[in-house]
Every structure is written in C-alpha cells, then in structure tokens.
Short mmCIF file of C-alpha atoms and ligand atoms in Angstrom, two decimals:
data_model
loop_
_atom_site.label_atom_id
_atom_site.label_comp_id
_atom_site.label_asym_id
_atom_site.label_seq_id
_atom_site.Cartn_x
_atom_site.Cartn_y
_atom_site.Cartn_z
CA MET A 1 15.64 45.69 -1.33
CA SER A 2 14.36 44.51 2.04
CA PHE A 3 11.39 42.30 2.90
CA GLU A 4 9.77 45.29 4.65
CA LYS A 5 9.46 47.11 1.31
CA LEU A 6 7.52 44.28 -0.33
CA GLY A 7 4.22 45.09 1.36
CA LEU A 8 3.93 42.05 3.63
CA SER A 9 2.12 42.03 6.99
CA THR A 10 4.09 42.08 10.23
CA GLN A 11 3.15 38.46 10.95
CA LEU A 12 4.79 37.36 7.71
CA LEU A 13 7.83 39.56 8.25
CA LYS A 14 8.24 38.02 11.69
CA ALA A 15 8.14 34.49 10.24
CA VAL A 16 10.66 35.44 7.54
CA LYS A 17 12.95 36.96 10.15
CA GLU A 18 12.75 33.78 12.22
CA GLN A 19 14.07 31.90 9.20
CA GLY A 20 17.09 34.17 9.21
CA TYR A 21 16.42 35.56 5.74
CA THR A 22 17.96 39.00 5.53
CA LYS A 23 16.81 39.98 2.06
CA PRO A 24 14.51 38.62 -0.62
CA THR A 25 15.99 36.46 -3.37
CA PRO A 26 15.58 37.80 -6.96
CA ILE A 27 12.45 35.72 -7.60
CA GLN A 28 10.89 36.96 -4.36
CA GLU A 29 11.79 40.55 -5.15
CA GLN A 30 10.16 40.33 -8.55
CA ALA A 31 7.21 38.05 -7.88
CA ILE A 32 5.88 39.24 -4.52
CA PRO A 33 4.81 42.80 -5.53
CA VAL A 34 3.24 41.58 -8.78
CA ILE A 35 1.29 38.81 -7.05
CA LEU A 36 0.09 41.27 -4.41
CA GLU A 37 -1.28 43.42 -7.22
CA GLY A 38 -3.50 40.48 -8.12
CA LYS A 39 -1.80 39.69 -11.43
CA ASP A 40 -1.30 36.29 -13.01
CA VAL A 41 2.33 35.24 -13.15
CA LEU A 42 4.36 32.94 -15.35
CA ALA A 43 7.64 32.39 -13.54
CA GLY A 44 10.69 30.59 -14.88
CA ALA A 45 12.48 29.62 -11.70
CA GLN A 46 14.26 26.51 -10.62
CA THR A 47 14.23 25.03 -7.15
CA GLY A 48 16.85 26.65 -4.98
CA THR A 49 15.93 30.17 -6.06
CA GLY A 50 13.56 30.73 -3.13
CA LYS A 51 10.49 30.33 -5.34
CA THR A 52 8.40 28.60 -2.67
CA ALA A 53 8.54 31.63 -0.39
CA GLY A 54 8.10 33.70 -3.56
CA PHE A 55 4.56 32.43 -3.97
CA THR A 56 3.71 31.38 -0.39
CA LEU A 57 4.34 34.77 1.21
CA PRO A 58 2.11 36.81 -1.13
CA MET A 59 -0.53 34.05 -1.12
CA LEU A 60 -0.75 34.27 2.69
CA GLU A 61 -0.74 38.06 2.50
CA LEU A 62 -3.68 38.01 0.09
CA LEU A 63 -5.57 35.59 2.34
CA GLU A 64 -5.02 37.99 5.20
CA ARG A 65 -6.25 40.93 3.13
CA SER A 66 -9.44 39.10 2.21
CA LYS A 67 -10.16 37.71 5.67
CA HIS A 68 -13.29 39.85 6.03
CA LEU A 69 -14.98 37.69 3.38
CA LYS A 70 -17.69 35.58 4.94
CA HIS A 71 -17.37 31.92 5.76
CA HIS A 72 -19.74 29.53 4.09
CA LYS A 73 -22.14 26.90 5.21
CA GLY A 74 -21.44 23.23 4.58
CA LEU A 75 -17.97 21.99 3.73
CA TYR A 76 -15.70 24.96 4.48
CA PRO A 77 -14.36 26.05 1.11
CA VAL A 78 -10.71 25.96 0.13
CA LYS A 79 -9.41 29.34 -1.04
CA THR A 80 -5.95 28.51 -2.33
CA LEU A 81 -5.01 25.44 -4.29
CA ILE A 82 -1.37 24.57 -4.90
CA LEU A 83 -0.78 21.74 -7.37
CA VAL A 84 2.57 19.99 -7.34
CA PRO A 85 3.98 16.93 -9.14
CA THR A 86 5.23 14.76 -6.26
CA ARG A 87 4.48 13.82 -2.68
CA GLU A 88 7.85 15.07 -1.51
CA LEU A 89 7.30 18.48 -3.05
CA ALA A 90 3.77 18.57 -1.60
CA SER A 91 5.19 17.94 1.89
CA GLN A 92 7.86 20.55 1.43
CA VAL A 93 5.53 23.23 0.13
CA ALA A 94 3.17 22.40 3.00
CA GLU A 95 6.06 22.83 5.43
CA SER A 96 6.79 26.25 3.94
CA VAL A 97 3.13 27.25 4.20
CA GLU A 98 3.14 26.25 7.88
CA LEU A 99 6.43 27.97 8.50
CA TYR A 100 5.69 31.31 6.87
CA GLY A 101 2.08 31.27 8.06
CA LYS A 102 2.82 30.37 11.69
CA PHE A 103 1.67 33.76 13.00
CA LEU A 104 -1.51 33.74 10.88
CA PRO A 105 -4.65 31.72 11.54
CA TYR A 106 -4.91 29.93 8.17
CA LYS A 107 -5.15 26.19 7.99
CA SER A 108 -3.67 24.00 5.31
CA ALA A 109 -3.88 20.38 4.25
CA VAL A 110 -1.51 18.35 2.17
CA ILE A 111 -3.05 15.79 -0.12
CA PHE A 112 -1.24 13.05 -2.00
CA GLY A 113 -1.67 9.40 -2.89
CA GLY A 114 0.10 6.38 -1.46
CA VAL A 115 -1.25 7.04 2.03
CA LYS A 116 -4.71 6.52 3.57
CA ILE A 117 -7.35 8.92 2.33
CA ASN A 118 -9.39 9.04 5.57
CA PRO A 119 -7.10 11.29 7.64
CA GLN A 120 -7.13 13.70 4.69
CA ILE A 121 -10.93 13.63 4.62
CA VAL A 122 -11.07 14.32 8.37
CA LYS A 123 -8.73 17.27 7.96
CA LEU A 124 -10.68 18.69 5.02
CA ARG A 125 -13.94 18.32 6.95
CA LYS A 126 -12.55 20.40 9.79
CA GLY A 127 -11.97 23.17 7.25
CA VAL A 128 -8.81 24.33 5.51
CA ASP A 129 -7.99 27.51 3.60
CA ILE A 130 -5.04 26.16 1.64
CA VAL A 131 -4.65 22.79 -0.06
CA ILE A 132 -1.36 21.53 -1.40
CA ALA A 133 -2.04 18.52 -3.61
CA THR A 134 -0.79 16.15 -6.25
CA PRO A 135 -3.36 15.95 -9.05
CA GLY A 136 -4.31 12.25 -8.81
CA ARG A 137 -5.36 12.15 -5.15
CA LEU A 138 -7.03 15.54 -5.47
CA LEU A 139 -9.26 14.09 -8.20
CA ASP A 140 -10.17 11.23 -5.82
CA HIS A 141 -11.35 13.78 -3.28
CA ILE A 142 -13.24 15.69 -5.94
CA SER A 143 -15.05 12.56 -7.12
CA GLN A 144 -15.86 11.55 -3.53
CA LYS A 145 -17.07 15.09 -2.86
CA THR A 146 -14.83 15.34 0.17
CA ILE A 147 -13.37 18.68 -0.89
CA ASN A 148 -15.08 21.96 -1.69
CA LEU A 149 -13.18 23.86 -4.38
CA SER A 150 -16.07 26.15 -5.32
CA HIS A 151 -14.39 29.20 -3.74
CA VAL A 152 -10.81 28.76 -4.90
CA ASN A 153 -9.67 32.18 -6.03
CA PHE A 154 -5.96 31.46 -6.07
CA LEU A 155 -4.32 28.66 -8.04
CA ILE A 156 -0.62 27.86 -8.08
CA LEU A 157 0.97 25.27 -10.34
CA ASP A 158 4.43 24.54 -8.98
CA GLU A 159 7.01 22.72 -11.10
CA ALA A 160 4.48 22.65 -13.91
CA ASP A 161 7.03 21.26 -16.37
CA ARG A 162 7.48 18.23 -14.15
CA MET A 163 3.74 17.75 -13.86
CA LEU A 164 3.48 17.66 -17.64
CA ASP A 165 6.45 15.29 -17.89
CA MET A 166 4.72 12.98 -15.46
CA GLY A 167 1.62 12.90 -17.61
CA PHE A 168 -0.62 14.97 -15.34
CA ILE A 169 -1.93 17.30 -18.05
CA ASN A 170 -5.41 15.74 -18.21
CA ASP A 171 -5.71 15.59 -14.44
CA ILE A 172 -4.71 19.24 -14.22
CA LYS A 173 -7.29 20.18 -16.86
CA LYS A 174 -10.00 18.27 -14.98
CA VAL A 175 -9.17 20.11 -11.77
CA ILE A 176 -9.04 23.53 -13.44
CA ALA A 177 -12.39 22.89 -15.12
CA ILE A 178 -14.21 22.74 -11.80
CA LEU A 179 -12.61 25.85 -10.29
CA PRO A 180 -14.37 29.22 -10.34
CA LYS A 181 -13.44 31.24 -13.44
CA GLU A 182 -12.57 34.34 -11.43
CA ARG A 183 -9.24 33.62 -9.84
CA GLN A 184 -5.58 34.53 -9.79
CA ASN A 185 -3.19 32.02 -11.32
CA LEU A 186 0.52 31.47 -10.89
CA LEU A 187 2.53 29.03 -12.95
CA PHE A 188 6.05 28.11 -11.90
CA SER A 189 8.24 26.06 -14.19
CA ALA A 190 11.98 25.43 -14.39
CA THR A 191 11.85 25.09 -18.17
CA TYR A 192 9.72 26.77 -20.81
CA SER A 193 8.72 24.16 -23.37
CA ASP A 194 6.01 24.43 -26.01
CA GLU A 195 3.75 22.38 -23.75
CA ILE A 196 4.20 24.84 -20.91
CA LYS A 197 3.51 27.69 -23.32
CA LYS A 198 0.26 26.00 -24.37
CA LEU A 199 -0.80 25.33 -20.80
CA SER A 200 -0.05 28.88 -19.72
CA GLN A 201 -1.96 30.36 -22.65
CA GLY A 202 -5.08 28.46 -21.63
CA LEU A 203 -4.68 29.24 -17.94
CA LEU A 204 -3.16 32.68 -17.41
CA LYS A 205 -4.72 36.07 -18.12
CA SER A 206 -2.19 38.68 -19.32
CA PRO A 207 0.50 37.13 -17.15
CA VAL A 208 3.55 39.00 -15.93
CA LEU A 209 6.60 37.05 -17.03
CA ILE A 210 9.34 36.60 -14.48
CA GLU A 211 12.54 34.75 -15.16
CA VAL A 212 15.31 34.70 -12.61
CA ALA A 213 17.94 32.26 -13.75
CA ARG A 214 18.51 31.76 -17.45
CA ARG A 215 16.56 28.80 -18.63
CA ASN A 216 18.36 25.49 -18.38
CA THR A 217 21.53 26.96 -17.02
CA SER A 218 23.09 25.22 -14.10
CA SER A 219 23.32 27.08 -10.84
CA GLU A 220 26.28 29.44 -10.60
CA THR A 221 26.92 28.51 -6.98
CA VAL A 222 27.46 24.82 -7.73
CA LYS A 223 31.01 23.68 -8.39
CA GLN A 224 30.73 20.94 -10.98
CA ALA A 225 33.17 18.20 -11.92
CA VAL A 226 33.16 15.10 -14.08
CA TYR A 227 35.25 12.12 -12.99
CA HIS A 228 36.01 9.79 -15.87
CA VAL A 229 35.98 6.22 -14.60
CA ASP A 230 35.17 2.70 -15.74
CA LYS A 231 31.66 1.54 -14.95
CA THR A 232 32.90 -1.37 -12.85
CA ARG A 233 34.98 0.96 -10.67
CA LYS A 234 32.39 3.64 -9.96
CA LYS A 235 31.49 2.23 -6.57
CA GLU A 236 35.12 2.11 -5.51
CA LEU A 237 35.69 5.71 -6.64
CA LEU A 238 32.53 6.86 -4.88
CA THR A 239 33.61 5.30 -1.58
CA HIS A 240 37.03 6.88 -2.05
CA LEU A 241 35.56 10.36 -2.65
CA ILE A 242 33.20 10.12 0.33
CA THR A 243 35.77 8.83 2.80
CA ASP A 244 38.78 10.75 1.52
CA GLY A 245 36.85 14.01 1.38
CA SER A 246 35.08 13.29 4.72
CA TRP A 247 31.75 14.03 3.04
CA LYS A 248 29.07 14.06 5.71
CA GLN A 249 25.89 14.50 3.68
CA VAL A 250 25.73 13.25 0.10
CA LEU A 251 22.74 12.96 -2.21
CA ILE A 252 23.46 10.39 -4.92
CA PHE A 253 21.46 9.87 -8.09
CA THR A 254 21.05 6.63 -9.97
CA ARG A 255 19.00 6.07 -13.10
CA THR A 256 16.99 3.14 -11.81
CA LYS A 257 15.26 2.04 -8.61
CA HIS A 258 17.12 -1.25 -8.71
CA GLY A 259 20.42 0.59 -9.10
CA ALA A 260 19.55 2.79 -6.10
CA ASN A 261 18.91 -0.25 -3.88
CA ARG A 262 22.04 -2.01 -5.03
CA LEU A 263 24.28 1.01 -4.47
CA CYS A 264 22.76 1.57 -1.06
CA GLY A 265 23.64 -1.99 -0.02
CA GLN A 266 27.15 -1.66 -1.40
CA LEU A 267 27.82 1.57 0.49
CA GLU A 268 26.50 0.02 3.69
CA SER A 269 28.90 -2.88 3.22
CA ASP A 270 31.72 -0.31 2.97
CA GLY A 271 30.63 1.11 6.33
CA ILE A 272 28.93 4.18 4.86
CA THR A 273 25.40 4.62 6.22
CA ALA A 274 22.92 4.97 3.37
CA ALA A 275 19.20 4.97 2.59
CA ALA A 276 17.36 4.77 -0.73
CA ILE A 277 14.39 6.80 -1.88
CA HIS A 278 12.41 5.88 -5.00
CA GLY A 279 8.97 5.09 -6.33
CA ASN A 280 8.90 1.47 -5.08
CA LYS A 281 9.33 2.56 -1.48
CA SER A 282 6.25 3.22 0.62
CA GLN A 283 5.52 6.81 1.48
CA ASN A 284 6.46 6.13 5.10
CA ALA A 285 9.79 4.61 4.09
CA ARG A 286 10.51 7.61 1.86
CA THR A 287 9.66 10.10 4.58
CA LYS A 288 11.80 8.21 7.10
CA ALA A 289 14.78 8.00 4.73
CA LEU A 290 14.59 11.73 4.04
CA ASP A 291 14.24 12.55 7.75
CA ASP A 292 17.19 10.34 8.70
CA PHE A 293 19.26 12.00 5.99
CA LYS A 294 18.29 15.52 7.04
CA LYS A 295 19.09 14.72 10.68
CA GLY A 296 22.46 13.21 9.77
CA LYS A 297 21.49 9.69 10.89
CA VAL A 298 22.48 8.43 7.45
CA ARG A 299 25.35 9.90 5.52
CA VAL A 300 24.12 9.08 2.03
CA LEU A 301 20.73 9.27 0.38
CA VAL A 302 20.49 7.40 -2.92
CA ALA A 303 17.64 8.62 -5.09
CA THR A 304 16.07 8.36 -8.52
CA ASP A 305 15.08 11.55 -10.33
CA ILE A 306 11.36 11.60 -9.69
CA ALA A 307 11.73 10.64 -6.02
CA ALA A 308 14.26 13.39 -5.44
CA ARG A 309 12.28 16.07 -7.22
CA GLY A 310 11.79 19.06 -4.98
CA ILE A 311 13.80 17.61 -2.11
CA ASP A 312 14.83 20.61 -0.08
CA ILE A 313 17.74 20.12 2.25
CA ASP A 314 19.27 23.23 3.71
CA HIS A 315 22.96 23.58 2.85
CA LEU A 316 23.27 20.19 1.17
CA PRO A 317 26.99 20.19 0.35
CA HIS A 318 27.36 17.28 -2.10
CA VAL A 319 25.42 15.84 -4.99
CA VAL A 320 26.78 12.89 -6.93
CA ASN A 321 25.55 11.67 -10.29
CA TYR A 322 26.50 8.05 -9.90
CA GLU A 323 25.01 7.67 -13.35
CA LEU A 324 24.38 10.56 -15.69
CA PRO A 325 20.72 11.11 -16.54
CA ASN A 326 19.73 10.35 -20.12
CA VAL A 327 17.40 13.37 -20.04
CA SER A 328 19.69 16.39 -19.95
CA GLU A 329 17.27 18.62 -18.03
CA ASP A 330 17.39 16.12 -15.15
CA TYR A 331 21.06 17.03 -14.68
CA VAL A 332 20.08 20.64 -14.00
CA HIS A 333 17.37 19.53 -11.57
CA ARG A 334 19.73 17.13 -9.81
CA ILE A 335 22.57 19.55 -9.22
CA GLY A 336 20.02 22.19 -8.19
CA ARG A 337 19.65 20.24 -4.90
CA THR A 338 22.92 21.81 -3.77
CA GLY A 339 24.13 25.41 -3.95
CA ARG A 340 20.67 26.67 -2.96
CA ALA A 341 19.80 30.27 -2.23
CA GLY A 342 23.35 31.46 -2.79
CA LYS A 343 25.10 28.77 -0.69
CA SER A 344 27.99 26.95 -2.36
CA GLY A 345 27.79 23.27 -3.19
CA GLU A 346 29.57 20.61 -5.16
CA ALA A 347 28.15 18.35 -7.85
CA VAL A 348 30.26 15.44 -9.00
CA SER A 349 29.40 13.16 -11.92
CA LEU A 350 30.95 9.73 -12.37
CA VAL A 351 31.03 9.16 -16.10
CA CYS A 352 31.94 5.94 -17.87
CA VAL A 353 32.55 5.52 -21.59
CA ASP A 354 28.91 4.48 -22.20
CA GLU A 355 27.68 7.85 -20.96
CA GLU A 356 29.88 10.15 -23.06
CA GLU A 357 26.97 11.05 -25.30
CA PHE A 358 24.79 12.02 -22.33
CA LEU A 359 27.63 14.28 -21.16
CA VAL A 360 27.87 15.99 -24.56
CA ASN A 361 24.13 16.69 -24.50
CA ILE A 362 24.21 17.99 -20.93
CA GLU A 363 27.05 20.39 -21.75
CA LYS A 364 25.13 21.57 -24.81
CA LEU A 365 22.08 22.25 -22.64
CA ILE A 366 23.90 24.12 -19.86
CA LYS A 367 26.08 25.84 -22.46
CA LYS A 368 29.35 25.18 -20.71
CA ASP A 369 32.05 22.57 -20.35
CA ILE A 370 32.15 20.81 -17.01
CA PRO A 371 35.72 20.48 -15.64
CA LYS A 372 37.04 16.93 -16.12
CA VAL A 373 39.05 14.92 -13.64
CA TRP A 374 41.01 11.75 -14.32
CA LEU A 375 41.89 10.64 -10.82
CA LYS A 376 45.15 8.76 -10.32
CA GLY A 377 44.43 5.10 -9.75
CA PHE A 378 40.96 5.39 -11.35
CA LYS A 379 41.84 6.29 -14.94
CA PRO A 380 39.55 4.50 -17.38
CA ASP A 381 40.85 1.57 -19.39
CA PRO A 382 41.00 2.91 -23.00
CA SER A 383 40.39 -0.56 -24.45
CA ILE A 384 36.82 -0.64 -23.03
CA LYS A 385 34.30 0.23 -25.75
CA ALA A 386 31.00 2.03 -25.23
CA GLU A 387 27.89 -0.11 -24.84
CA PRO A 388 24.21 0.84 -24.86
CA VAL A 389 23.06 2.10 -21.49
CA ASN A 390 20.42 0.16 -19.61
CA LEU A 391 17.74 2.73 -18.90
CA GLY A 392 15.94 0.39 -16.55
CA GLY A 393 13.11 -1.87 -17.65
CA ASN A 394 13.17 -0.80 -21.28
CA ARG A 395 15.25 -3.52 -22.85
CA GLY A 396 15.42 -1.97 -26.28
CA ALA A 397 16.57 1.38 -25.01
CA ARG A 398 19.80 2.75 -26.42
CA SER A 399 21.95 5.45 -24.98
CA LYS A 400 21.32 7.88 -27.84
CA PRO A 401 18.93 10.53 -26.55
CA ARG A 402 16.41 11.73 -29.08
CA GLY A 403 16.27 15.31 -30.24
CA GLY A 404 19.84 16.01 -29.19
CA GLY A 405 18.93 15.59 -25.54
CA HIS A 406 16.87 18.76 -25.44
CA SER A 407 13.51 17.14 -25.61
CA ARG A 408 12.30 14.65 -23.10
CA ASN A 409 12.27 11.02 -24.02
CA ARG A 410 9.04 9.82 -22.52
CA ASN A 411 9.37 6.16 -23.37
CA ASN A 412 12.70 5.85 -21.71
CA SER A 413 12.72 8.06 -18.74
CA ASN A 414 9.60 9.74 -17.64
CA SER A 415 6.93 7.25 -16.84
CA ARG A 416 6.05 7.38 -13.19
CA SER A 417 5.89 3.63 -12.86
CA ARG A 418 9.54 3.23 -13.68
CA ARG A 419 11.09 5.39 -11.05
P1 AMP B 1 13.11 26.93 -3.00
O1 AMP B 1 13.68 27.47 -4.26
O2 AMP B 1 11.78 27.49 -2.69
O3 AMP B 1 13.14 25.44 -2.98
O4 AMP B 1 14.05 27.45 -1.77
C1 AMP B 1 15.36 27.04 -1.62
C2 AMP B 1 15.93 27.35 -0.25
O5 AMP B 1 16.12 28.76 -0.09
C3 AMP B 1 15.08 26.92 0.94
O6 AMP B 1 15.89 26.15 1.79
C4 AMP B 1 14.65 28.20 1.60
O7 AMP B 1 14.58 28.02 3.00
C5 AMP B 1 15.74 29.16 1.22
N1 AMP B 1 15.31 30.58 1.10
C6 AMP B 1 14.13 31.04 0.61
N2 AMP B 1 14.10 32.38 0.63
C7 AMP B 1 15.28 32.81 1.15
C8 AMP B 1 15.85 34.10 1.42
N3 AMP B 1 15.20 35.21 1.15
N4 AMP B 1 17.08 34.13 1.96
C9 AMP B 1 17.76 32.99 2.23
N5 AMP B 1 17.29 31.74 1.99
C10 AMP B 1 16.07 31.64 1.45
#
C-alpha cells in the first residue's frame, strides 16, 4: 500500500514525502480511508505507531474538501478540535499539524496551561481552523468566550486513556457538551478499559474499530532487558552502562520528581550531561530541556511518567527505567518512546529487590518474560530484604499494586500534582 492510494491531496502527499515516509504504517493504512469516509473511529494504538499522522492527514484532507464552506462573521470558528492530555503532547501534535499541513492554508493554535493566556487569545482572535488543546486551559477560553467552538465538526481525543487517568473526564464532558451535535469523532487510546468503553459509547456513532498492536503488548522492535542490582548501586550501574556502551541519547524514567532531580545532579557530577523534565518545572524549562536533548546538547533526559507522555524523539535509541513504574501500563508507555515506527531501540530496567513484584506484574501485562542480566561486579547482595517502595509523597504507600497491577492505582500514581 502506498500513500498515493489513500486518497490524499497532492499537498499532503508532498509533505509526507518530505518527511521521508515511503509507506503508511498499519494504523495509517487502516484509519485514513475510514476517516475520509466520514466515519467515527475508535482506535487502539500506542504512540510510536504513526497514529498522529493517522489522524492528522485525513483531518487536513477533510478540511481541504470542505474549504468551499463559507467563513463566518465574528470570532472565526474553529473547525477541528484535538484534545490531548499533556502540554508536551499538545506541542507535538501541533508540530505534526504544521508539518503535514505546510502546503495547505489552514491555521492552527496550541492551547495549554502553565503559560500566559494572552498570546493564545491573540492567536485565536486572528482566526484558526484547528485547535490542539489540553482540557483545562480550553475550558478557561470557553468561559472567557475567547474561542468559538460553535462550528467544530471534527473532534479528536488523543491518548484518551491518559486523559481519563489524569482526571479529565468531567472537563472533557463539559467541552463536548458545547460542541455541535453533528460532527465526526475519533478516539485514540493505547488501552481499552471499561472507562474508555463508556466514554466511547457516549461519544462515537457506530464507530469503526481499529487496533494495530495488541493491547498492552510491548513494542516488538524494542529490545528489553532487566538488570538486577541493589538499590544503592543503581546510579553506579547506570553510569557504567552509559559510558561503557557510549550511549549518546538516553531517556531515563524515575518514579518521582525529586528522584528525577537527584539523579540528574548525580549524573552531572559523573560528567554526563543531563536535564530533568517533570511537573514542577516551568513550561519553558521543560521545553528547553526537551530541545537540548533532541539537539544532543544534553546526553540524558530524566523524566517522570506524566511529563514524558507523548514525547516524540526520532530514533531515540535508549530508554532506561531507573525505577520500575508501580503502574504496569506505564512500562509499556515508557518503552514505547524507543523503537518507534519500526526502528529498533533498547529499553533497560534497573530492578532492585523491592521492585520484584512490579516486575512480575509488568511481565503478566505484556505476556512475556523480559531477559534478565546479572552484570559482573553489580550482582545484588542476597542478604538484602525487600522493603516497601516509596511512591513519592504518599507515605503509607506500599509496593503491592492493587488489582494485580492491571488496574491503575489512582491514589498512588496518577494524580497530576504528584508528577
Ligand atoms: P506517533 O505514533 O504518531 O507518535 O509517531 C511516531 C513516529 O513515527 C514519529 O516520529 C513519526 O514521524 C513517525 N512516522 C509516522 N508515520 C510514518 C511513516 N509512514 N513512515 C515512517 N515513519 C513514520
């Protein structure tokens, strides 16, 4: 299958060609024709599958096909609304919209909190066709009447599972309630929980179901390994792996913001350039850290789960779980940062005795055993006994995940304020 056969305009094909894409990914192959037919879609696709182009390309194509529709007086109405869970994902989707739409005349705005609202208002006033937004800041614009959503005929919820995890369900419902009833809806989600099922039933009309990778399976192109090591020696092992393997670009996950800062400082003191990205950092600091990492100015980016959500770095070769996530699904999301769109990547997890139970739950979820490594000189001391894991801020938290690790543990891991 080639892009030419999907029914996209020459301007879009040109933009795709500029990106060097030779053929559509499976999600693009399946989703694009269905979306162009005007159908609602429920897509189970993780990041790294090419899902962003999978909805952006047909969305732009449909805008192009409806360009004869008249403009309106007053605040120029938005036609496409893309809701996403995080600022980083908003920026990345916006980048894709710009990239694929560069030969088309449509304007877009990206809207998220943590930055001044006025520049967003100015942009919206000038008129935009496409808005990419996180729900909270979008509601601010709605209540200030600085956005006109009365002509939205295309709604996309990207990473809907994450939006629900982050507690956005009521915000999403409020937004949907003010949109015109006649519209096309797409819902993208990496996992298919009961909550997603409920949301999709209320939102989608006779949706076409598309699933590209099996749910909750880890990417086939990622080589995974677990290094068993004592907690106190993780930093030493990490430095060893980075320097010995001459790793140039490494995304490292910690469970807590504090842990991310601390590790960053420790790596710097070992002469490894590093930056941290998490919820306590200002938006500008987060953008700068990500930019420096992408450009190779810093070798290591240390991130917490929420902050790293949706981070899209072309050909990222290494992901390290400095600490295993207590929510098993986060493991799949984390390692999905590498091995994207068919490229190979490596995901290494440093696991101490306290985290054995997390590992068991992760392997249950991904339905396979991760190869184990006991590196000479770093073998764990068998006399060290497991202790409860500090999940950051929640003093009573124990390492035992509820529901066998398959359901999300909101109290311990998913409140926005904690990451
Ligand atoms: P996504 O799943 O949307 O986050 O995309 C993951 C990565 O795949 C991005 O870096 C895209 O640039 C890349 N990508 C998207 N579509 C294709 C394609 N057809 N061929 C090769 N790479 C692609």
